[in-house]
mmCIF file of C-alpha atoms in Angstrom:
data_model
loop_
_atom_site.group_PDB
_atom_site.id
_atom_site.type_symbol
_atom_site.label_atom_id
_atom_site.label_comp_id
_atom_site.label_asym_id
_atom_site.label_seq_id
_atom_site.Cartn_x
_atom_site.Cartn_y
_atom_site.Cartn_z
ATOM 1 C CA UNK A 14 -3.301 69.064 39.180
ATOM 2 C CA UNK A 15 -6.547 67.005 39.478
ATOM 3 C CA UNK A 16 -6.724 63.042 39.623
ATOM 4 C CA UNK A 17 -6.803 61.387 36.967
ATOM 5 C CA UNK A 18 -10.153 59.779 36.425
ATOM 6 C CA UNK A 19 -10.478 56.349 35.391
ATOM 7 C CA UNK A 20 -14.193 55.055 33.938
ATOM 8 C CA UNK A 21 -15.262 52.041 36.149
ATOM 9 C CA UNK A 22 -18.860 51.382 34.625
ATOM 10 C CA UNK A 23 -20.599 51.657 31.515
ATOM 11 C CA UNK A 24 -20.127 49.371 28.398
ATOM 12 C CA UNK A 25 -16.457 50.992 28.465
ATOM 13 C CA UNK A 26 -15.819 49.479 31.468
ATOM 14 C CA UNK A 27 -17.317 46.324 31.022
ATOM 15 C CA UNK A 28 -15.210 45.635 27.578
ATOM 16 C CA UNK A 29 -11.793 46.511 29.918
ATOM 17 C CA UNK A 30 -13.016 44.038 32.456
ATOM 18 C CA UNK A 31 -13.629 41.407 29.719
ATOM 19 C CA UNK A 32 -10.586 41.970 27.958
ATOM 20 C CA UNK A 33 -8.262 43.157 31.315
ATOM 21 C CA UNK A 34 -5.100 40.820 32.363
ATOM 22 C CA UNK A 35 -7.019 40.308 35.552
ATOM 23 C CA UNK A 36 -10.359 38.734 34.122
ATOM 24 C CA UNK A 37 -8.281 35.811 32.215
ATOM 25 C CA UNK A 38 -5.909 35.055 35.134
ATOM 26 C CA UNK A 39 -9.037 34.804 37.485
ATOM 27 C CA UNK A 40 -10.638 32.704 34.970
ATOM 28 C CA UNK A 41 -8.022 30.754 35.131
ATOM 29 C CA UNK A 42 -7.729 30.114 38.741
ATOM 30 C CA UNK A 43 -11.234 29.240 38.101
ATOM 31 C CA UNK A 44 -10.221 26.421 35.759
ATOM 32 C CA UNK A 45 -7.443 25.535 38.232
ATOM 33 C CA UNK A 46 -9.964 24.843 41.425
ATOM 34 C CA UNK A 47 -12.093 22.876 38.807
ATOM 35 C CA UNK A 48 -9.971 20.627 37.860
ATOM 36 C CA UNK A 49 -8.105 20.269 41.658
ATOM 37 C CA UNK A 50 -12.064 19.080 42.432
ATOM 38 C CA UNK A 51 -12.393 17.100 39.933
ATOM 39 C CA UNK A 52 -9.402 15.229 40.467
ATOM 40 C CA UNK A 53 -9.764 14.936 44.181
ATOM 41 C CA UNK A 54 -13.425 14.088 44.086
ATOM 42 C CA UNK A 55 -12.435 11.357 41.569
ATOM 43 C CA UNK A 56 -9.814 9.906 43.968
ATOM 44 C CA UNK A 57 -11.786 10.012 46.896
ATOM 45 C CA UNK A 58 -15.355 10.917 47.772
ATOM 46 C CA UNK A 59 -15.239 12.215 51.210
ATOM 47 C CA UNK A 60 -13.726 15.163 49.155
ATOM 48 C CA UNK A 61 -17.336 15.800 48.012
ATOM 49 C CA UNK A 62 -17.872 16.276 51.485
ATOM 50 C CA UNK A 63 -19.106 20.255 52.288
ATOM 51 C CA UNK A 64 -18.662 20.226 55.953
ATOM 52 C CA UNK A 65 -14.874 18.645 55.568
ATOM 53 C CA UNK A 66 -14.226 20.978 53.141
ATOM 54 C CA UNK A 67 -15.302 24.141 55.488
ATOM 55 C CA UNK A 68 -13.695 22.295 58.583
ATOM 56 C CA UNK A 69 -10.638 22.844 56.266
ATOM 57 C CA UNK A 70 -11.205 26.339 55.416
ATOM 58 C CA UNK A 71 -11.412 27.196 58.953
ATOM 59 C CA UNK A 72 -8.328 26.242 59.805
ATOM 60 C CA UNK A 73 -6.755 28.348 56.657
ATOM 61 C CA UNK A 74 -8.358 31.498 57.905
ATOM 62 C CA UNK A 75 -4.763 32.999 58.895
ATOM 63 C CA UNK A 76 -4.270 34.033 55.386
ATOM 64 C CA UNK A 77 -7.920 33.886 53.356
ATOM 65 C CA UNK A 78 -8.429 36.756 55.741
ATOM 66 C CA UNK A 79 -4.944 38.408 55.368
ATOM 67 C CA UNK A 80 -4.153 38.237 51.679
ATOM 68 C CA UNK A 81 -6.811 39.982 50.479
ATOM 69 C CA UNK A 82 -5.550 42.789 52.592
ATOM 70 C CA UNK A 83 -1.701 42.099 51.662
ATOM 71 C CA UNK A 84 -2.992 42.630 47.834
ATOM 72 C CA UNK A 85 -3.388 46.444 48.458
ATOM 73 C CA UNK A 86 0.131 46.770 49.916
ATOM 74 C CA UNK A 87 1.929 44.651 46.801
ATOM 75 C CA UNK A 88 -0.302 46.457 44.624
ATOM 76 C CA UNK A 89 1.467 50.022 45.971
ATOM 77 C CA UNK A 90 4.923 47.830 45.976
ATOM 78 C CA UNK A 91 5.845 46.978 49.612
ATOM 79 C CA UNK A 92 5.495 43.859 51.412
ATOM 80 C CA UNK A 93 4.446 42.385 54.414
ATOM 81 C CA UNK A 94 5.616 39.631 56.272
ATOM 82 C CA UNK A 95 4.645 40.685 59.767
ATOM 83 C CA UNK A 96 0.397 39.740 59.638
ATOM 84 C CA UNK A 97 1.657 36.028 61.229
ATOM 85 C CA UNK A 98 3.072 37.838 64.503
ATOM 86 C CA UNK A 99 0.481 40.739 64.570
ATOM 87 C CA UNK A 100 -2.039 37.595 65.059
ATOM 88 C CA UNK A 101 -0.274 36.358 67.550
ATOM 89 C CA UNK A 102 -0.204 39.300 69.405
ATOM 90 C CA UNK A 103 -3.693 40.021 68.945
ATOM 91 C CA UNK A 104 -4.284 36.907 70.334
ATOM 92 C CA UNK A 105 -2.310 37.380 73.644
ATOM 93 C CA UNK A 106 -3.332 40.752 74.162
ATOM 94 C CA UNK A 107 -7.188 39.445 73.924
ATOM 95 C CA UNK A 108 -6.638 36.960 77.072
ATOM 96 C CA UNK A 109 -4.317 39.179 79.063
ATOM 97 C CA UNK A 110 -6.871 41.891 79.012
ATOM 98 C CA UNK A 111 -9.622 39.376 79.966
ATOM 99 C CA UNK A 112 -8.350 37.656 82.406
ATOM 100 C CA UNK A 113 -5.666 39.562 84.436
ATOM 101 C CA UNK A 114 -7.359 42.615 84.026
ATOM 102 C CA UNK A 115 -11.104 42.391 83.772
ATOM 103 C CA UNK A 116 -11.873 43.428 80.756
ATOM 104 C CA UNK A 117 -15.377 42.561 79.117
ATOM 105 C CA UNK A 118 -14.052 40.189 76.690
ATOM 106 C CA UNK A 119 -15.509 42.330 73.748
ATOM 107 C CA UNK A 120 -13.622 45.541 74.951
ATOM 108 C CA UNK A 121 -10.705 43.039 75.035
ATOM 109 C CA UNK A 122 -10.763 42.316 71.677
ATOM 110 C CA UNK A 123 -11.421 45.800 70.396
ATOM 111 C CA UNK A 124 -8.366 46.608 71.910
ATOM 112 C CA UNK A 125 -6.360 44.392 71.097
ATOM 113 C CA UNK A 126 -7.357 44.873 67.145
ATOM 114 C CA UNK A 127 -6.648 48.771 67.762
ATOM 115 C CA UNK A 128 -3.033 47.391 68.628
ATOM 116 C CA UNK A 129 -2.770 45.319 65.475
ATOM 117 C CA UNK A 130 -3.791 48.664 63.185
ATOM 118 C CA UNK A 131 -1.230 50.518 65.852
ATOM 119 C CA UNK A 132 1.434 48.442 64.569
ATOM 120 C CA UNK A 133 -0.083 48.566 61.064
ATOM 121 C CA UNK A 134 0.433 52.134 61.253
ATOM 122 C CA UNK A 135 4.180 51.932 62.741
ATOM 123 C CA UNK A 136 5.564 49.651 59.826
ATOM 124 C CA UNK A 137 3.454 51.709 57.074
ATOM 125 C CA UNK A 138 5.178 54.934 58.647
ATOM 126 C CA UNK A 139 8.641 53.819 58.515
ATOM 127 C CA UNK A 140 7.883 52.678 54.974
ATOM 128 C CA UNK A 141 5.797 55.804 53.623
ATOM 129 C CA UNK A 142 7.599 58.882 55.271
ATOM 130 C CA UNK A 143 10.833 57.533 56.285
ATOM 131 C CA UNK A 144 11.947 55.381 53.306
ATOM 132 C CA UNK A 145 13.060 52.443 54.373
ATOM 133 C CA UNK A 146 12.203 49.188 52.533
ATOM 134 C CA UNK A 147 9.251 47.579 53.444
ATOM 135 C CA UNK A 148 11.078 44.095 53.489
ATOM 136 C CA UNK A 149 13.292 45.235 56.032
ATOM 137 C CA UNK A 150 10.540 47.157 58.078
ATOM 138 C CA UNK A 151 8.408 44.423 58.293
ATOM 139 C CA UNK A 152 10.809 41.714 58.734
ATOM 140 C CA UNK A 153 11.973 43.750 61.781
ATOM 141 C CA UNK A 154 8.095 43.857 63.081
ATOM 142 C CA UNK A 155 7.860 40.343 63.170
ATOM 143 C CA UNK A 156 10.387 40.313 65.244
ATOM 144 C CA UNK A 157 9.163 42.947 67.162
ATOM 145 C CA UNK A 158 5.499 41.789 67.897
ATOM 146 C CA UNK A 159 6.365 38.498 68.128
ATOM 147 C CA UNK A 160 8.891 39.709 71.012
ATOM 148 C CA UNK A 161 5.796 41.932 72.425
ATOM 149 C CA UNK A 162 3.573 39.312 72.499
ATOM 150 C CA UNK A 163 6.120 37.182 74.809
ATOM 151 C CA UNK A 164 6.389 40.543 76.859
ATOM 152 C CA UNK A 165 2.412 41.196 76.853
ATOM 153 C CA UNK A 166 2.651 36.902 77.962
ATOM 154 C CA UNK A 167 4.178 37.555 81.047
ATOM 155 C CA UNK A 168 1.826 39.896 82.267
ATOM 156 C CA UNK A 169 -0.496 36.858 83.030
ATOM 157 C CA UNK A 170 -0.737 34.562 85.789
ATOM 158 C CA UNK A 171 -0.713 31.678 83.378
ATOM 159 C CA UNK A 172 2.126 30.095 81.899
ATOM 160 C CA UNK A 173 2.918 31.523 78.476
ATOM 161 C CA UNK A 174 3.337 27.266 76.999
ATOM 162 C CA UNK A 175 -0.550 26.768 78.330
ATOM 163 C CA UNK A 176 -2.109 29.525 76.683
ATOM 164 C CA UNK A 177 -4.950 31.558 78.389
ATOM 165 C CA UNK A 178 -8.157 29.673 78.251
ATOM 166 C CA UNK A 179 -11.923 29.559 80.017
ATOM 167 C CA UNK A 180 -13.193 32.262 77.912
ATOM 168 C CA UNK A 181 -17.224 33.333 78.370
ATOM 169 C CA UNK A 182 -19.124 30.664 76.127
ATOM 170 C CA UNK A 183 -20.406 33.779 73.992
ATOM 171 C CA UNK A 184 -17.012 34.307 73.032
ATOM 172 C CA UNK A 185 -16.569 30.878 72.140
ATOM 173 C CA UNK A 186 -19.466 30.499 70.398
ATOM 174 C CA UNK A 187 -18.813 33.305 67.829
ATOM 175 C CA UNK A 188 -17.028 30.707 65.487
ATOM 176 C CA UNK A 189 -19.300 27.404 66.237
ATOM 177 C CA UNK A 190 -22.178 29.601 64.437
ATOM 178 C CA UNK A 191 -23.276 27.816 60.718
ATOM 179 C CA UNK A 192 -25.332 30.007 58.292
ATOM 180 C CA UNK A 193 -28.075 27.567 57.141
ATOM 181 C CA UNK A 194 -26.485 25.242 59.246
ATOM 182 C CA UNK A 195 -23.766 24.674 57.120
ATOM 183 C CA UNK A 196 -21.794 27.495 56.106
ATOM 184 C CA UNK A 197 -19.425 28.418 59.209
ATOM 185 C CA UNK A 198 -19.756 32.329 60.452
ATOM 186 C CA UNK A 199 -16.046 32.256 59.710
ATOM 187 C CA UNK A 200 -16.394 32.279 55.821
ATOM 188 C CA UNK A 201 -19.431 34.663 55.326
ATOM 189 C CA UNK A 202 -17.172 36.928 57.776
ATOM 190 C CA UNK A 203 -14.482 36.395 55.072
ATOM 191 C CA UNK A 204 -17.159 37.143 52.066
ATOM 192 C CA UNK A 205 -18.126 40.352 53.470
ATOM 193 C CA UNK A 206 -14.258 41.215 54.051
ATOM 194 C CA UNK A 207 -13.998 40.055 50.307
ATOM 195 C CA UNK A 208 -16.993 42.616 48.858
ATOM 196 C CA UNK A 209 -15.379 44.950 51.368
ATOM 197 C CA UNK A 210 -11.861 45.080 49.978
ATOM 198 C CA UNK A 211 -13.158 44.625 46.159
ATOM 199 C CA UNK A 212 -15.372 48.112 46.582
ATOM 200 C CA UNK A 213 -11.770 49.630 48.079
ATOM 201 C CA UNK A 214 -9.866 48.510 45.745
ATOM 202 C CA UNK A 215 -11.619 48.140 42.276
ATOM 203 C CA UNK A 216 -14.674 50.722 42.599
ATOM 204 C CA UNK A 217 -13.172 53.851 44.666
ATOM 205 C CA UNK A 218 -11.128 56.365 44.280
ATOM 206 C CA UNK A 219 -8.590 55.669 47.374
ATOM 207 C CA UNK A 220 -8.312 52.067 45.026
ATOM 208 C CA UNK A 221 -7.185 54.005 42.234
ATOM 209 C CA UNK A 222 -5.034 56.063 44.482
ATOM 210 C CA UNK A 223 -3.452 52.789 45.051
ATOM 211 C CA UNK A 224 -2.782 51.227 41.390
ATOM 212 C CA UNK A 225 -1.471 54.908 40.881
ATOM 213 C CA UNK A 226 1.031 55.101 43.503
ATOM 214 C CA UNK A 227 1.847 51.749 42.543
ATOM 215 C CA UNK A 228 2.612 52.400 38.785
ATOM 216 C CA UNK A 229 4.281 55.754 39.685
ATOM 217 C CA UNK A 230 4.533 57.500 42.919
ATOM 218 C CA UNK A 231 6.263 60.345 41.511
ATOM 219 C CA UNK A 232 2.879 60.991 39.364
ATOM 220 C CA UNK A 233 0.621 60.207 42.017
ATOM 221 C CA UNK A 234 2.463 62.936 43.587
ATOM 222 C CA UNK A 235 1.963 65.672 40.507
ATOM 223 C CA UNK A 236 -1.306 64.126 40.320
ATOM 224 C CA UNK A 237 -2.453 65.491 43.871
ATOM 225 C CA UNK A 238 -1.896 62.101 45.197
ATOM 226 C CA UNK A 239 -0.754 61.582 49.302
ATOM 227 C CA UNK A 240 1.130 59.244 48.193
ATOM 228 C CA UNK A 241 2.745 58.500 51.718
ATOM 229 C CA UNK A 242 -0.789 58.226 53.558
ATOM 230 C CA UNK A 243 -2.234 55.420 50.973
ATOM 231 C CA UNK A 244 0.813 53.343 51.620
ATOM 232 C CA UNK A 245 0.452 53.634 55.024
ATOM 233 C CA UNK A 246 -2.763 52.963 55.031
ATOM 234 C CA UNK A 247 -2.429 49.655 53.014
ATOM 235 C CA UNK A 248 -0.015 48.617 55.732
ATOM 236 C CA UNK A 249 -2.863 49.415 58.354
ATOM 237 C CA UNK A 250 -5.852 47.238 56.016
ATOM 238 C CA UNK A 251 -3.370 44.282 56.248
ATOM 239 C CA UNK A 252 -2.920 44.670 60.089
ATOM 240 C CA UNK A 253 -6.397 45.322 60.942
ATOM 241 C CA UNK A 254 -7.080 41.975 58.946
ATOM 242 C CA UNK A 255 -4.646 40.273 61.190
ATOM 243 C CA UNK A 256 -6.257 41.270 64.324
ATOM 244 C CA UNK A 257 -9.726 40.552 63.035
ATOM 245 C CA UNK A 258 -8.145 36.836 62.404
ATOM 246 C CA UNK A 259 -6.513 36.790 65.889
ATOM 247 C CA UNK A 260 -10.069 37.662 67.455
ATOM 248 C CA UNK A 261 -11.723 34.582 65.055
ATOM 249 C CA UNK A 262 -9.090 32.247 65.974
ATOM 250 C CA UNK A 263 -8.762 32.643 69.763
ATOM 251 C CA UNK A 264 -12.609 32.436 69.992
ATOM 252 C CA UNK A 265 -12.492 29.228 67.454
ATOM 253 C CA UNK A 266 -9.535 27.164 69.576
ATOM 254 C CA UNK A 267 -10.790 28.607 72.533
ATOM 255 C CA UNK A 268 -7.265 29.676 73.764
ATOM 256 C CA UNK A 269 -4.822 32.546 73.769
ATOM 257 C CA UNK A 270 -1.432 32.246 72.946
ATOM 258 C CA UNK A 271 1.298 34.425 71.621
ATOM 259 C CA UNK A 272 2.249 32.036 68.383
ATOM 260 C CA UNK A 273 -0.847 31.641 67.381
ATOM 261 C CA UNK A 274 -0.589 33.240 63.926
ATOM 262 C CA UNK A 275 1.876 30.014 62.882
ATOM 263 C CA UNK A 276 3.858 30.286 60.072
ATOM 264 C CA UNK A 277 1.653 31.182 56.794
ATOM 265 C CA UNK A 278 3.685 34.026 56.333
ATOM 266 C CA UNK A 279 4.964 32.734 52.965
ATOM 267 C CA UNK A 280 1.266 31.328 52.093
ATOM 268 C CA UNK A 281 -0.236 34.659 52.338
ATOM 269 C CA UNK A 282 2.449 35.898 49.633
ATOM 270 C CA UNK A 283 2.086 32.826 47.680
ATOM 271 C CA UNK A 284 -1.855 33.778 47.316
ATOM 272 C CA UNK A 285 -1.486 36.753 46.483
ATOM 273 C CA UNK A 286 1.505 35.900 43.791
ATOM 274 C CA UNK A 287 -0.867 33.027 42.441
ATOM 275 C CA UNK A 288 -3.746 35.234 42.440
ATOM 276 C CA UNK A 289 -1.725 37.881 39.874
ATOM 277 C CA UNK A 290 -0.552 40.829 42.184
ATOM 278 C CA UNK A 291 2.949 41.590 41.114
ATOM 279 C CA UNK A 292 5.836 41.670 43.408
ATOM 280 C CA UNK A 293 7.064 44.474 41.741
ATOM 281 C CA UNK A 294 3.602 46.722 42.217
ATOM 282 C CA UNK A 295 0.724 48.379 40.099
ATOM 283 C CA UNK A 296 -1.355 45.358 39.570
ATOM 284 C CA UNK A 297 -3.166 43.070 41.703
ATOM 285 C CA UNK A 298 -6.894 41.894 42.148
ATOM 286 C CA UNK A 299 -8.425 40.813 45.216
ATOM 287 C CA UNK A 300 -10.988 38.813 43.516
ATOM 288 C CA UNK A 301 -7.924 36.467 42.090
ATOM 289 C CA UNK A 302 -6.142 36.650 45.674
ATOM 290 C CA UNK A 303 -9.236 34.999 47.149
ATOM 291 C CA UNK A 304 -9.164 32.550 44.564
ATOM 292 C CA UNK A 305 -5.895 31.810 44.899
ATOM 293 C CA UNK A 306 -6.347 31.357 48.356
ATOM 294 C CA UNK A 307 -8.891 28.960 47.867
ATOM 295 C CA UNK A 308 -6.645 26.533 45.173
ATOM 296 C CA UNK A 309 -4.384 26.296 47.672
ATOM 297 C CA UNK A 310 -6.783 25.088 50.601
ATOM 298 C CA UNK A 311 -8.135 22.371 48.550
ATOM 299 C CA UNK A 312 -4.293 21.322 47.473
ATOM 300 C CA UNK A 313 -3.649 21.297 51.049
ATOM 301 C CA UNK A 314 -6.779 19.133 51.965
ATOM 302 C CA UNK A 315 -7.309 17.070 49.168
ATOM 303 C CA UNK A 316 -3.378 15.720 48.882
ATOM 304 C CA UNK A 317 -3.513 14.032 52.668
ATOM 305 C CA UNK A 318 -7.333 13.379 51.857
ATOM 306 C CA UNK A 319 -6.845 11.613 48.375
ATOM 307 C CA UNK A 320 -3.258 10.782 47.833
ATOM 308 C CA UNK A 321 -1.940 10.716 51.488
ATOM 309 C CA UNK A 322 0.716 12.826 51.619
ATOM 310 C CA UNK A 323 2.330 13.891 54.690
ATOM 311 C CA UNK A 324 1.025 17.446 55.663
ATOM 312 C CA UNK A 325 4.987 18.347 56.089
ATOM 313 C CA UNK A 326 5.413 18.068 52.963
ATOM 314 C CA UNK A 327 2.314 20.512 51.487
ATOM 315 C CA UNK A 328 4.624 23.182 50.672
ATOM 316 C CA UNK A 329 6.223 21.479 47.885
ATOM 317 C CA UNK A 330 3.269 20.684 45.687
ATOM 318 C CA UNK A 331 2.575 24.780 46.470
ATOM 319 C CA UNK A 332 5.449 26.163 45.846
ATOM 320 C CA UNK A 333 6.104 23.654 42.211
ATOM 321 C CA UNK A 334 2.392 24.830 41.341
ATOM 322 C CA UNK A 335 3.902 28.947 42.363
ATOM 323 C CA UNK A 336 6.999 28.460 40.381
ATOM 324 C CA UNK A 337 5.252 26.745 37.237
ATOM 325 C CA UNK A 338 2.330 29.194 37.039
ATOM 326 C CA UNK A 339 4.683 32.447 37.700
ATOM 327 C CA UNK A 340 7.207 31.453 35.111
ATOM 328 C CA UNK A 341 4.847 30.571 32.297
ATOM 329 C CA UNK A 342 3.106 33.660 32.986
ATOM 330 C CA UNK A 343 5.919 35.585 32.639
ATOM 331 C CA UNK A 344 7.292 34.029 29.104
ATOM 332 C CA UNK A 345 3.557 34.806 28.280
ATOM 333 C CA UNK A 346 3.977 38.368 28.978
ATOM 334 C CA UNK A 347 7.493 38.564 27.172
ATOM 335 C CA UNK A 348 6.760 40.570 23.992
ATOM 336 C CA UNK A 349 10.231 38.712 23.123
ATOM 337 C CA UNK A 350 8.702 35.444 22.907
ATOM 338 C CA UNK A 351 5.368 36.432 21.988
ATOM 339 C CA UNK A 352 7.482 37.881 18.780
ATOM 340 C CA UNK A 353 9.662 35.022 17.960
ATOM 341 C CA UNK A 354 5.867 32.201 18.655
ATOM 342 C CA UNK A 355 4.369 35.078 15.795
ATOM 343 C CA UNK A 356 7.127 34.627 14.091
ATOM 344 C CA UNK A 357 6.802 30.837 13.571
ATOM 345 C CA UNK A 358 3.373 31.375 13.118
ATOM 346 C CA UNK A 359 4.209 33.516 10.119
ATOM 347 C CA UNK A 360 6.903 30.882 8.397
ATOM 348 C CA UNK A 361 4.589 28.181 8.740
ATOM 349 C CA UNK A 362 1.138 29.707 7.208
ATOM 350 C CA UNK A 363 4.208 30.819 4.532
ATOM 351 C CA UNK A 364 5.002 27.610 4.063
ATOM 352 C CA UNK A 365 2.000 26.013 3.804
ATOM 353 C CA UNK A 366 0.702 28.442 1.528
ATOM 354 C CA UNK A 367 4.164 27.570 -0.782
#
């Protein structure tokens, strides 16, 4: 059996964008970062401030960079909660290569983001052709390339708590470029990812290969559909996306170290929650990822900023904003309630027509 062929352009296609799920969540997010820049710019005016507000961005690249790419595996209906250590490891293997074993620090980084999509590849497999759940799978490569990057740590002749530093001032200067001189390399690098992932996703056929497999593997299958090889592959985008941040932030801090990914594991989920992929698979948008991701880097800068909130304490505002937004969406989407509210609707223009 052939594909099944979905329209993308046309006046067709520009009614189902208009009227699509997708559109009004995005516009809401939209309405969301207006209002968290209203209020912060209200409260205090260094918020107004461009160059804080990329400063802040910067340091949120971990998972701008990595949710977009986490969309396409939630979208088929796995997880991934390994990106955080794949950075890390990216990272390491980066000053290792350099400086123990004279690598041009370019070739260094290529291979060290071929060994990100390498382990990309070895979670997707056990995932795709071997069945086993992706929590599980990737939970277990967490451990395992945070473990490698210890391992790939003591290969160097400096201690693993220092970090590797004294990289070639090229290297280092890859992140201090500004666009304009004010836009940092780092987010037009994360715009072109952006329109990179949106043509995948939303305008090509491996995209619809991926909504499909998400809504029903079994007919992606009858479809013609290698089902197995596009969730693979989305576990391969995500990895490659880590590496590309552990390349950006080694050259940015100007050190090597095998934690450096941190702990926005459960931020990089969160965006791509907010931005109305479903846990559950078969619908996602990168576009509202992205936005997501952005909401929550102004929550995190402007409550210090404006309100002065410990940064500790970031994830709470976050995760209240998660659980509110993801619940009323839900009773939104129950055709229960959305009965019983058209139901009222009914008794009252009954009644005030009695």
């Amino acid at each position: 059996m052939s594909e099944p062929k979905v329209k993308l352009g046309g006046q067709g296609g520009l009614r189902r964008l208009w009227n699509g799920p997708n559109f009004r969540w995005n516009l809401f997010l939209l309405a969301l970062i207006a209002v968290e820049c209203g209020v912060f710019s209200m409260a205090n005016e260094k918020f107004r401030s461009l160059p804080r507000i990329f400063a802040s961005a910067n340091g949120d690249l971990t998972f701008w960079y990595v949710s977009i790419f986490v969309t396409f595996v939630m979208i088929t209906g796995g997880i991934d909660i390994q990106s955080c250590a794949i950075v890390g490891l990216t990272s390491i293997i980066i000053g290792v290569a350099w400086q123990d074993f004279g690598f041009n620090i370019w070739v260094a980084s290529l291979l060290a983001v071929a060994v990100s999509v390498a382990c990309g590849a070895i979670s997707g497999f056990f995932v795709a052709y071997c069945g086993v759940q992706a929590m599980v799978v990737t939970l277990g490569g967490s451990f395992l390339y945070t473990g490698l990057a210890l391992l790939v740590s003591t290969l160097s002749s400096t201690e693993a708590y220092k970090g590797i530093s004294g990289f070639p001032d090229d290297f280092k200067a890859l992140t201090k470029i500004k666009v304009f001189g004010l836009i940092p390399l780092q987010i037009i690098i994360f715009l072109v990812l952006l329109a990179a992932a949106y043509l995948l996703l939303h305008r090509s056929k491996y995209g619809r290969k991926v909504f499909l497999v998400g809504v029903n593997p079994a007919a992606a299958e009858y479809s013609g559909v290698n089902s197995r090889w596009i969730v693979m592959s989305t576990y391969m985008l995500s990895a490659l996306a880590a590496g590309i941040v552990g390349v950006i932030m080694t050259s940015q801090l100007g050190t090597a170290k095998s934690d450096l990914g941190g702990s926005a594991t459960m931020t990089i989920i969160t965006a791509c929650v907010l931005g109305g992929t479903l846990s559950t698979g078969g619908k996602g948008s990168v576009i509202g990822t992205a936005l997501a991701a952005v909401a929550i880097t102004l929550l995190r800068f402007g409550m210090p900023l404006c309100f002065g909130i410990n940064k500790q304490y970031l994830d709470i505002p976050i995760g209240v904003l998660l659980v509110v937004v993801v619940v009323a969406r839900a009773l939104a989407n129950s055709p229960a309630l959305i009965a019983k509210v058209g139901g009222l609707r009914k008794k009252k223009e009954s009644r005030a027509g009695a």
